[in-house]
Amino acid sequence: MPTTAFVRSARLSWLTTAPVVTAIALADVAVTHYAYEALVAPEFSYLRYAYRSPDPLYYAIALALVVGLALVMPRRLERPSHWITWVIFVITVVPSVIIPQIAPVLSPGDSVELAGWIAGSFLLVATLGTRRGLREFLPVRPLSQRTFWPLLFALWAAMHAYLLLTVGIRLSLPSIDDVYGVRAALQTEKADSPALEYTVSWLAGFINAALIVRGVWCRRWLWLLAGVLGEIYLYDIDGDKTALLSPAALIPAYFLLRRYRPAGPAVLLAAPLLSAASMLVDRVFLGSTELTSLIARRVFITPGLVSTGYVAVFSDIDKAKLGHSVLWWLYPYPYPVEPADLVGALFFDRPDTHANASLLADGYANFGYLGMVAACLILVLLLWAIDDASRGLPRGFSCLLFLLPALTLAESGVLTSILTGGILLGIVFCALAPRTGWPPHPSDPVRGIGRAAARPRRGAEHPVIG
């Protein structure tokens, strides 16, 4: 009889066939288009979410680009690079290809040109970044279970203690729509304290999530509780919606990644399902568009509109050329505020809006379309480093660790994501994480054949990255 793990894998195999992948990609576009035209644009047109009918030829080209990229993506999630690539594709690439075609910002010709550059740039990530171009080039120095986890918990406790002493705690959580005042207040303190900036970013983007991941993967519920409370605290003091919603994203991701060789297209399928579910709940139970706004608009539509806004703004003015960042010594920065604030003021007509952008939009703001290509090439190198540092770790565990850093790439530049987004921290974490002593897991193919099979020995490892 086949093992339980392989039975589960067979149940998911239909998701990896080319016709099904094509159907899922088209369904994602269809649901996104409907949500934008029927619900988002009528209610949020004052925020530039207006609608126009797409040019049939150019829209067909955009659809072909989405389907073509989906077909060249890895069909199975074998390594963290596969997982990260699918997440970025769903959250950033698909909206940035489709939304410009139906938002009256760029001309139809400029919109399809943007779609072509985005697809071409990301093709480098899908084909090169997932292929393990470099092997065993990073030093891996795994610690023991008894050393590594206490050190991580001590770091978590020390960083939260620093925040409590520096920032304090609010007596009530801000509402989802009332976070900007909280965020602005802490932003002023961050500007005067790089330590505070990195502490908040690392806790929100990686360390709290690492505790949650260990909690669910190893069934250490106190670790799960500590990570969730840490994210809630960061939402309390910083209004970080990603921190508030990250546990809700990590738990479903766990149930996908715990499977033996999970299907990559399942990540893409989640997008239309979540958007459709949010619209259904709003219509049947809430009688509003609150959930649609939170999920369909913010997660699966806004990244595309922001990308469009970045091109609209920086196509007519001087590019930033990283003059506000690492190349300050080479290119004088010509603007009084950062690119995200500039787009907030010029495109959204809201000077108080910090229009976070994906690595693609940020690349355009700095060096035009060639900046998109450069950002994707840097991401390729990062994916190689992540895969290399993760060798020997359970596959699903290492993939799950990089969910929030992958989401960070949907709202910040690739260089920013390395330091403040948790990518470098995640690479160091994986290089030091223990390679032995992991508990048995349902996805482990050594769990015997049939009911007569012996249980795995204590300490047997999960499927690992070779």
Short mmCIF file of C-alpha atoms in Angstrom, two decimals:
data_model
loop_
_atom_site.label_atom_id
_atom_site.label_comp_id
_atom_site.label_asym_id
_atom_site.label_seq_id
_atom_site.Cartn_x
_atom_site.Cartn_y
_atom_site.Cartn_z
CA MET A 1 0.00 0.00 0.00
CA PRO A 2 1.26 3.54 -0.64
CA THR A 3 2.29 5.63 2.29
CA THR A 4 -0.06 8.28 3.67
CA ALA A 5 2.29 11.03 2.49
CA PHE A 6 2.31 9.76 -1.09
CA VAL A 7 -1.48 9.41 -1.09
CA ARG A 8 -1.74 13.06 -0.07
CA SER A 9 0.74 13.98 -2.78
CA ALA A 10 -1.33 12.13 -5.38
CA ARG A 11 -4.43 14.02 -4.31
CA LEU A 12 -2.64 17.27 -5.11
CA SER A 13 -1.06 16.08 -8.37
CA TRP A 14 -3.93 17.39 -10.50
CA LEU A 15 -2.97 20.91 -9.47
CA THR A 16 0.37 20.57 -11.25
CA THR A 17 -0.95 19.75 -14.72
CA ALA A 18 -0.63 22.46 -17.36
CA PRO A 19 -4.37 22.77 -18.14
CA VAL A 20 -5.22 23.17 -14.44
CA VAL A 21 -2.43 25.71 -13.87
CA THR A 22 -3.73 27.68 -16.86
CA ALA A 23 -7.30 27.54 -15.52
CA ILE A 24 -6.21 28.70 -12.06
CA ALA A 25 -4.24 31.64 -13.53
CA LEU A 26 -7.23 32.72 -15.62
CA ALA A 27 -9.56 32.32 -12.63
CA ASP A 28 -7.29 34.54 -10.56
CA VAL A 29 -7.37 37.23 -13.24
CA ALA A 30 -11.14 36.92 -13.63
CA VAL A 31 -11.86 37.25 -9.90
CA THR A 32 -9.42 40.16 -9.57
CA HIS A 33 -10.98 41.91 -12.55
CA TYR A 34 -14.52 41.43 -11.21
CA ALA A 35 -13.61 42.61 -7.71
CA TYR A 36 -11.92 45.71 -9.12
CA GLU A 37 -14.66 46.63 -11.60
CA ALA A 38 -17.75 45.79 -9.55
CA LEU A 39 -16.76 46.53 -5.96
CA VAL A 40 -13.47 48.35 -5.52
CA ALA A 41 -13.61 50.99 -8.25
CA PRO A 42 -17.13 52.26 -7.45
CA GLU A 43 -16.35 52.69 -3.76
CA PHE A 44 -12.68 53.73 -3.82
CA SER A 45 -12.42 55.82 -6.96
CA TYR A 46 -11.35 58.79 -4.80
CA LEU A 47 -8.18 56.80 -4.04
CA ARG A 48 -7.41 56.35 -7.77
CA TYR A 49 -9.14 52.95 -8.01
CA ALA A 50 -11.05 54.00 -11.12
CA TYR A 51 -11.97 51.54 -13.88
CA ARG A 52 -11.71 51.50 -17.65
CA SER A 53 -12.51 48.77 -20.15
CA PRO A 54 -9.26 47.16 -21.27
CA ASP A 55 -8.02 47.16 -24.84
CA PRO A 56 -8.89 43.62 -26.09
CA LEU A 57 -5.56 42.97 -27.81
CA TYR A 58 -3.39 44.34 -25.01
CA TYR A 59 -5.48 42.55 -22.39
CA ALA A 60 -5.02 39.27 -24.26
CA ILE A 61 -1.26 39.89 -24.19
CA ALA A 62 -1.39 40.54 -20.44
CA LEU A 63 -3.37 37.32 -19.90
CA ALA A 64 -0.83 35.40 -21.97
CA LEU A 65 2.00 36.80 -19.87
CA VAL A 66 0.31 35.73 -16.62
CA VAL A 67 -0.43 32.23 -17.91
CA GLY A 68 3.03 31.86 -19.43
CA LEU A 69 4.75 32.77 -16.15
CA ALA A 70 2.48 30.43 -14.19
CA LEU A 71 3.44 27.57 -16.49
CA VAL A 72 7.20 28.05 -16.10
CA MET A 73 7.01 28.31 -12.30
CA PRO A 74 8.04 25.26 -10.23
CA ARG A 75 5.11 22.85 -10.00
CA ARG A 76 6.25 21.47 -6.63
CA LEU A 77 7.50 23.39 -3.59
CA GLU A 78 10.83 21.65 -3.07
CA ARG A 79 12.84 24.59 -1.70
CA PRO A 80 12.27 28.01 -0.10
CA SER A 81 13.03 29.69 -3.43
CA HIS A 82 10.02 27.94 -4.99
CA TRP A 83 7.74 29.12 -2.18
CA ILE A 84 9.03 32.71 -2.22
CA THR A 85 8.71 32.92 -6.01
CA TRP A 86 5.09 31.76 -5.96
CA VAL A 87 4.18 34.20 -3.17
CA ILE A 88 5.72 37.16 -5.04
CA PHE A 89 4.04 36.05 -8.26
CA VAL A 90 0.60 35.99 -6.63
CA ILE A 91 0.90 39.14 -4.51
CA THR A 92 2.95 41.37 -6.82
CA VAL A 93 3.38 40.14 -10.38
CA VAL A 94 -0.19 39.22 -11.33
CA PRO A 95 -1.68 42.50 -10.01
CA SER A 96 1.12 44.55 -11.59
CA VAL A 97 0.42 42.97 -14.99
CA ILE A 98 -3.40 43.10 -14.88
CA ILE A 99 -4.38 46.23 -12.93
CA PRO A 100 -2.61 48.70 -15.27
CA GLN A 101 -4.81 47.39 -18.10
CA ILE A 102 -8.06 48.28 -16.29
CA ALA A 103 -7.00 51.36 -14.29
CA PRO A 104 -7.16 54.66 -16.25
CA VAL A 105 -3.67 55.79 -15.29
CA LEU A 106 -1.34 54.84 -18.14
CA SER A 107 -2.28 54.65 -21.78
CA PRO A 108 -3.10 51.14 -23.08
CA GLY A 109 0.23 51.04 -24.90
CA ASP A 110 2.19 52.09 -21.83
CA SER A 111 0.22 49.62 -19.71
CA VAL A 112 1.10 46.65 -21.88
CA GLU A 113 4.72 47.84 -22.04
CA LEU A 114 4.78 47.82 -18.23
CA ALA A 115 3.28 44.32 -18.24
CA GLY A 116 5.95 43.09 -20.64
CA TRP A 117 8.82 44.46 -18.57
CA ILE A 118 7.39 43.04 -15.36
CA ALA A 119 6.89 39.60 -16.90
CA GLY A 120 10.31 39.62 -18.55
CA SER A 121 12.06 40.72 -15.36
CA PHE A 122 10.27 38.17 -13.20
CA LEU A 123 10.99 35.43 -15.72
CA LEU A 124 14.61 35.64 -14.52
CA VAL A 125 13.44 34.84 -10.99
CA ALA A 126 11.15 32.00 -12.08
CA THR A 127 13.77 30.31 -14.25
CA LEU A 128 17.07 31.15 -12.53
CA GLY A 129 16.24 31.89 -8.91
CA THR A 130 14.55 28.53 -8.40
CA ARG A 131 17.37 26.45 -9.90
CA ARG A 132 20.03 26.50 -7.13
CA GLY A 133 22.71 28.15 -9.23
CA LEU A 134 25.25 27.99 -6.37
CA ARG A 135 25.61 25.07 -3.98
CA GLU A 136 27.29 24.88 -0.58
CA PHE A 137 28.90 28.30 -0.90
CA LEU A 138 27.55 29.60 2.42
CA PRO A 139 29.07 28.33 5.67
CA VAL A 140 26.50 26.37 7.69
CA ARG A 141 27.27 26.04 11.41
CA PRO A 142 24.23 24.33 12.96
CA LEU A 143 23.81 24.57 16.72
CA SER A 144 22.17 21.94 18.87
CA GLN A 145 18.46 22.07 19.71
CA ARG A 146 19.35 22.82 23.34
CA THR A 147 21.44 25.83 22.35
CA PHE A 148 19.68 27.31 19.34
CA TRP A 149 16.12 27.68 20.60
CA PRO A 150 16.99 29.21 24.01
CA LEU A 151 19.20 31.74 22.19
CA LEU A 152 16.35 32.66 19.85
CA PHE A 153 13.91 33.05 22.74
CA ALA A 154 16.42 35.19 24.67
CA LEU A 155 16.83 37.45 21.62
CA TRP A 156 13.04 37.71 21.29
CA ALA A 157 12.63 38.58 24.99
CA ALA A 158 15.46 41.15 24.97
CA MET A 159 14.10 42.95 21.90
CA HIS A 160 10.58 43.13 23.32
CA ALA A 161 11.94 44.36 26.64
CA TYR A 162 13.76 47.13 24.78
CA LEU A 163 10.52 48.14 23.05
CA LEU A 164 8.58 48.13 26.31
CA LEU A 165 11.15 50.39 27.94
CA THR A 166 11.46 52.66 24.91
CA VAL A 167 7.93 52.88 23.54
CA GLY A 168 5.70 51.45 26.24
CA ILE A 169 2.31 49.92 25.56
CA ARG A 170 -1.10 51.24 24.53
CA LEU A 171 -4.16 50.30 26.54
CA SER A 172 -6.30 49.63 23.46
CA LEU A 173 -5.53 48.32 19.98
CA PRO A 174 -6.07 50.73 17.08
CA SER A 175 -8.71 49.82 14.53
CA ILE A 176 -7.68 48.68 11.04
CA ASP A 177 -8.70 52.05 9.58
CA ASP A 178 -7.09 54.10 12.35
CA VAL A 179 -3.45 53.02 12.29
CA TYR A 180 -1.89 56.00 10.55
CA GLY A 181 -1.70 58.17 13.65
CA VAL A 182 -0.05 55.37 15.62
CA ARG A 183 2.34 54.69 12.75
CA ALA A 184 3.28 58.36 12.37
CA ALA A 185 4.00 58.72 16.07
CA LEU A 186 6.42 55.79 16.11
CA GLN A 187 7.94 56.82 12.79
CA THR A 188 9.16 60.02 14.41
CA GLU A 189 10.93 58.01 17.10
CA LYS A 190 12.37 55.59 14.51
CA ALA A 191 13.92 58.49 12.60
CA ASP A 192 16.01 59.35 15.65
CA SER A 193 16.89 55.76 16.58
CA PRO A 194 18.16 53.20 14.04
CA ALA A 195 18.11 50.58 16.82
CA LEU A 196 14.37 51.10 17.24
CA GLU A 197 13.84 50.86 13.46
CA TYR A 198 15.65 47.53 13.18
CA THR A 199 14.11 46.11 16.35
CA VAL A 200 10.56 46.73 15.15
CA SER A 201 11.30 45.54 11.60
CA TRP A 202 13.09 42.34 12.62
CA LEU A 203 10.48 41.37 15.18
CA ALA A 204 7.58 42.03 12.81
CA GLY A 205 9.20 40.57 9.71
CA PHE A 206 10.92 37.50 11.04
CA ILE A 207 11.53 36.81 14.74
CA ASN A 208 7.92 36.72 15.94
CA ALA A 209 7.04 34.65 12.90
CA ALA A 210 9.91 32.26 13.65
CA LEU A 211 8.40 31.60 17.09
CA ILE A 212 5.00 30.98 15.49
CA VAL A 213 6.52 28.63 12.92
CA ARG A 214 8.34 26.64 15.57
CA GLY A 215 5.15 26.52 17.62
CA VAL A 216 2.99 25.03 14.86
CA TRP A 217 5.68 22.86 13.26
CA CYS A 218 6.95 21.30 16.48
CA ARG A 219 3.67 21.62 18.42
CA ARG A 220 5.19 23.93 21.02
CA TRP A 221 2.09 25.93 21.83
CA LEU A 222 3.77 28.37 24.23
CA TRP A 223 6.09 29.38 21.40
CA LEU A 224 3.07 29.93 19.17
CA LEU A 225 1.42 32.05 21.84
CA ALA A 226 4.58 34.12 22.39
CA GLY A 227 4.92 34.83 18.67
CA VAL A 228 1.27 35.81 18.28
CA LEU A 229 1.39 38.11 21.32
CA GLY A 230 4.57 39.67 19.95
CA GLU A 231 2.88 40.46 16.63
CA ILE A 232 -0.18 41.91 18.39
CA TYR A 233 2.10 44.12 20.48
CA LEU A 234 3.82 45.44 17.34
CA TYR A 235 0.44 46.23 15.83
CA ASP A 236 -0.41 48.03 19.06
CA ILE A 237 2.61 50.33 18.96
CA ASP A 238 3.25 50.62 15.21
CA GLY A 239 -0.08 49.97 13.50
CA ASP A 240 1.60 47.29 11.38
CA LYS A 241 -1.24 45.44 9.65
CA THR A 242 1.13 42.76 8.39
CA ALA A 243 2.08 41.95 11.99
CA LEU A 244 -1.58 41.68 12.95
CA LEU A 245 -2.50 39.44 10.00
CA SER A 246 0.68 37.34 9.87
CA PRO A 247 -0.58 34.58 12.22
CA ALA A 248 -3.69 34.25 10.05
CA ALA A 249 -1.41 33.80 7.00
CA LEU A 250 1.11 31.46 8.64
CA ILE A 251 -1.40 28.91 9.90
CA PRO A 252 -3.04 28.13 6.52
CA ALA A 253 0.41 28.12 4.89
CA TYR A 254 1.47 25.51 7.44
CA PHE A 255 -1.29 23.13 6.33
CA LEU A 256 -0.10 23.42 2.73
CA LEU A 257 3.61 23.09 3.45
CA ARG A 258 3.20 20.15 5.85
CA ARG A 259 2.29 17.97 2.88
CA TYR A 260 4.85 15.86 1.09
CA ARG A 261 5.95 17.80 -2.02
CA PRO A 262 3.12 20.38 -1.94
CA ALA A 263 1.83 21.81 -5.22
CA GLY A 264 3.06 25.28 -6.11
CA PRO A 265 -0.13 26.26 -7.99
CA ALA A 266 -2.02 25.84 -4.70
CA VAL A 267 -0.49 29.20 -3.71
CA LEU A 268 -2.00 30.79 -6.82
CA LEU A 269 -5.35 29.08 -6.20
CA ALA A 270 -5.52 30.68 -2.75
CA ALA A 271 -5.80 34.17 -4.31
CA PRO A 272 -9.13 33.80 -6.16
CA LEU A 273 -10.54 31.63 -3.38
CA LEU A 274 -9.75 34.23 -0.70
CA SER A 275 -11.02 37.11 -2.82
CA ALA A 276 -14.22 35.27 -3.73
CA ALA A 277 -14.78 34.25 -0.10
CA SER A 278 -14.34 37.84 1.10
CA MET A 279 -16.88 39.08 -1.43
CA LEU A 280 -19.33 36.33 -0.51
CA VAL A 281 -19.08 36.99 3.22
CA ASP A 282 -19.56 40.72 2.64
CA ARG A 283 -22.64 40.17 0.52
CA VAL A 284 -24.32 37.46 2.62
CA PHE A 285 -23.37 38.31 6.19
CA LEU A 286 -21.91 41.81 6.51
CA GLY A 287 -23.82 43.80 3.91
CA SER A 288 -20.72 45.89 3.23
CA THR A 289 -17.36 45.74 1.44
CA GLU A 290 -15.15 45.70 4.55
CA LEU A 291 -13.71 42.22 4.06
CA THR A 292 -13.39 42.72 0.31
CA SER A 293 -11.45 45.90 0.97
CA LEU A 294 -9.17 44.18 3.47
CA ILE A 295 -8.39 41.10 1.37
CA ALA A 296 -9.17 41.59 -2.32
CA ARG A 297 -8.31 45.30 -2.50
CA ARG A 298 -5.37 45.60 -0.13
CA VAL A 299 -3.68 42.25 -0.81
CA PHE A 300 -4.42 41.38 -4.45
CA ILE A 301 -5.21 44.71 -6.14
CA THR A 302 -3.32 47.54 -4.44
CA PRO A 303 0.19 46.27 -5.36
CA GLY A 304 -0.81 46.56 -9.03
CA LEU A 305 -2.21 50.06 -8.64
CA VAL A 306 0.85 51.22 -6.72
CA SER A 307 3.15 49.83 -9.42
CA THR A 308 1.12 51.78 -11.96
CA GLY A 309 1.42 54.90 -9.84
CA TYR A 310 5.20 54.58 -9.58
CA VAL A 311 5.52 54.39 -13.36
CA ALA A 312 3.12 57.31 -13.81
CA VAL A 313 5.13 59.49 -11.40
CA PHE A 314 8.71 58.55 -12.25
CA SER A 315 8.24 58.36 -16.03
CA ASP A 316 8.11 62.17 -16.12
CA ILE A 317 10.66 63.13 -13.46
CA ASP A 318 14.23 62.23 -12.61
CA LYS A 319 14.73 58.70 -11.29
CA ALA A 320 15.82 58.31 -7.67
CA LYS A 321 18.96 56.27 -8.58
CA LEU A 322 19.16 55.06 -4.94
CA GLY A 323 20.30 58.57 -4.02
CA HIS A 324 18.14 58.31 -0.90
CA SER A 325 19.76 54.97 -0.05
CA VAL A 326 23.05 53.15 -0.67
CA LEU A 327 24.15 55.37 -3.58
CA TRP A 328 23.76 58.66 -1.73
CA TRP A 329 27.47 59.30 -2.24
CA LEU A 330 27.20 58.94 -6.04
CA TYR A 331 23.81 60.39 -6.99
CA PRO A 332 22.45 63.43 -5.11
CA TYR A 333 18.81 62.78 -4.28
CA PRO A 334 16.72 65.55 -5.89
CA TYR A 335 13.56 65.32 -3.77
CA PRO A 336 12.73 66.35 -0.18
CA VAL A 337 10.95 63.07 0.63
CA GLU A 338 11.48 59.38 -0.17
CA PRO A 339 9.99 57.87 -3.36
CA ALA A 340 7.12 56.26 -1.44
CA ASP A 341 6.08 59.60 0.05
CA LEU A 342 6.53 61.29 -3.32
CA VAL A 343 4.15 58.84 -4.98
CA GLY A 344 1.71 59.26 -2.11
CA ALA A 345 1.66 63.01 -2.68
CA LEU A 346 1.79 63.16 -6.50
CA PHE A 347 -0.22 60.10 -7.51
CA PHE A 348 -2.64 59.53 -4.64
CA ASP A 349 -2.81 63.27 -3.80
CA ARG A 350 -2.27 62.40 -0.14
CA PRO A 351 0.99 63.84 1.25
CA ASP A 352 0.54 61.79 4.42
CA THR A 353 0.47 58.50 2.48
CA HIS A 354 3.62 56.36 2.38
CA ALA A 355 2.94 54.39 -0.81
CA ASN A 356 4.94 51.23 -0.17
CA ALA A 357 6.04 49.59 -3.40
CA SER A 358 7.17 46.16 -4.49
CA LEU A 359 10.70 45.37 -5.55
CA LEU A 360 9.57 45.90 -9.17
CA ALA A 361 8.04 49.33 -8.64
CA ASP A 362 10.96 50.37 -6.46
CA GLY A 363 13.35 49.23 -9.20
CA TYR A 364 11.52 51.43 -11.71
CA ALA A 365 11.59 54.43 -9.38
CA ASN A 366 15.37 54.15 -9.15
CA PHE A 367 16.52 53.20 -12.67
CA GLY A 368 13.46 52.78 -14.86
CA TYR A 369 12.65 49.46 -16.49
CA LEU A 370 16.28 48.35 -16.25
CA GLY A 371 15.90 48.86 -12.50
CA MET A 372 13.21 46.16 -12.51
CA VAL A 373 15.63 43.77 -14.20
CA ALA A 374 18.38 44.65 -11.70
CA ALA A 375 16.05 44.12 -8.73
CA CYS A 376 15.09 40.67 -10.03
CA LEU A 377 18.74 39.70 -10.59
CA ILE A 378 19.52 40.65 -6.99
CA LEU A 379 16.54 38.55 -5.90
CA VAL A 380 17.94 35.60 -7.87
CA LEU A 381 21.16 35.80 -5.85
CA LEU A 382 19.18 36.05 -2.61
CA LEU A 383 17.13 32.97 -3.49
CA TRP A 384 20.30 31.02 -4.16
CA ALA A 385 21.64 32.10 -0.77
CA ILE A 386 18.39 31.18 1.00
CA ASP A 387 18.31 27.71 -0.56
CA ASP A 388 21.95 27.14 0.29
CA ALA A 389 21.59 28.24 3.91
CA SER A 390 18.50 26.01 4.26
CA ARG A 391 20.16 22.79 3.12
CA GLY A 392 19.54 20.01 5.59
CA LEU A 393 16.47 21.66 7.18
CA PRO A 394 12.90 20.32 6.86
CA ARG A 395 11.54 21.64 3.59
CA GLY A 396 8.21 22.89 4.82
CA PHE A 397 9.70 24.49 7.92
CA SER A 398 12.29 26.47 5.97
CA CYS A 399 9.69 27.56 3.40
CA LEU A 400 7.30 28.73 6.11
CA LEU A 401 10.05 30.82 7.72
CA PHE A 402 10.27 32.97 4.60
CA LEU A 403 6.58 33.76 4.16
CA LEU A 404 6.78 37.21 5.78
CA PRO A 405 10.09 38.15 4.09
CA ALA A 406 8.44 37.21 0.78
CA LEU A 407 5.48 39.44 1.60
CA THR A 408 7.94 42.23 2.44
CA LEU A 409 9.17 42.12 -1.15
CA ALA A 410 5.62 43.00 -2.20
CA GLU A 411 5.81 46.32 -0.35
CA SER A 412 9.46 47.38 -0.32
CA GLY A 413 12.58 47.39 -2.46
CA VAL A 414 14.85 44.39 -2.61
CA LEU A 415 17.74 46.16 -0.85
CA THR A 416 15.45 47.33 1.95
CA SER A 417 14.07 43.82 2.32
CA ILE A 418 17.54 42.38 2.86
CA LEU A 419 18.16 44.30 6.08
CA THR A 420 14.86 45.50 7.50
CA GLY A 421 12.63 42.92 5.81
CA GLY A 422 14.18 39.92 7.50
CA ILE A 423 15.85 38.20 4.53
CA LEU A 424 19.41 38.46 5.85
CA LEU A 425 18.19 37.55 9.32
CA GLY A 426 16.45 34.49 7.87
CA ILE A 427 19.62 33.36 6.08
CA VAL A 428 21.62 33.60 9.32
CA PHE A 429 18.83 31.78 11.19
CA CYS A 430 18.87 28.88 8.71
CA ALA A 431 22.66 28.64 8.72
CA LEU A 432 22.65 28.22 12.52
CA ALA A 433 19.46 26.16 12.95
CA PRO A 434 19.88 22.56 14.16
CA ARG A 435 19.85 19.82 11.52
CA THR A 436 18.94 16.97 13.86
CA GLY A 437 16.37 16.32 16.57
CA TRP A 438 13.32 17.41 14.59
CA PRO A 439 10.06 15.70 15.62
CA PRO A 440 8.32 13.27 13.25
CA HIS A 441 5.92 14.97 10.91
CA PRO A 442 2.91 13.81 8.87
CA SER A 443 4.67 14.67 5.61
CA ASP A 444 7.64 12.42 6.40
CA PRO A 445 7.72 9.61 3.79
CA VAL A 446 9.40 7.23 6.27
CA ARG A 447 6.15 6.80 8.19
CA GLY A 448 5.89 3.25 6.97
CA ILE A 449 3.62 1.33 4.66
CA GLY A 450 0.09 0.73 5.75
CA ARG A 451 -1.09 0.15 9.27
CA ALA A 452 1.57 -2.44 10.02
CA ALA A 453 4.41 0.01 9.53
CA ALA A 454 6.52 0.92 12.52
CA ARG A 455 6.38 4.47 13.81
CA PRO A 456 9.44 6.60 12.94
CA ARG A 457 12.19 6.54 15.47
CA ARG A 458 12.49 9.43 17.89
CA GLY A 459 14.31 12.33 16.29
CA ALA A 460 13.62 11.23 12.71
CA GLU A 461 13.90 14.21 10.42
CA HIS A 462 11.36 15.75 8.11
CA PRO A 463 11.93 15.71 4.34
CA VAL A 464 14.91 17.99 3.99
CA ILE A 465 16.47 20.22 1.41
CA GLY A 466 19.43 18.41 -0.02
#
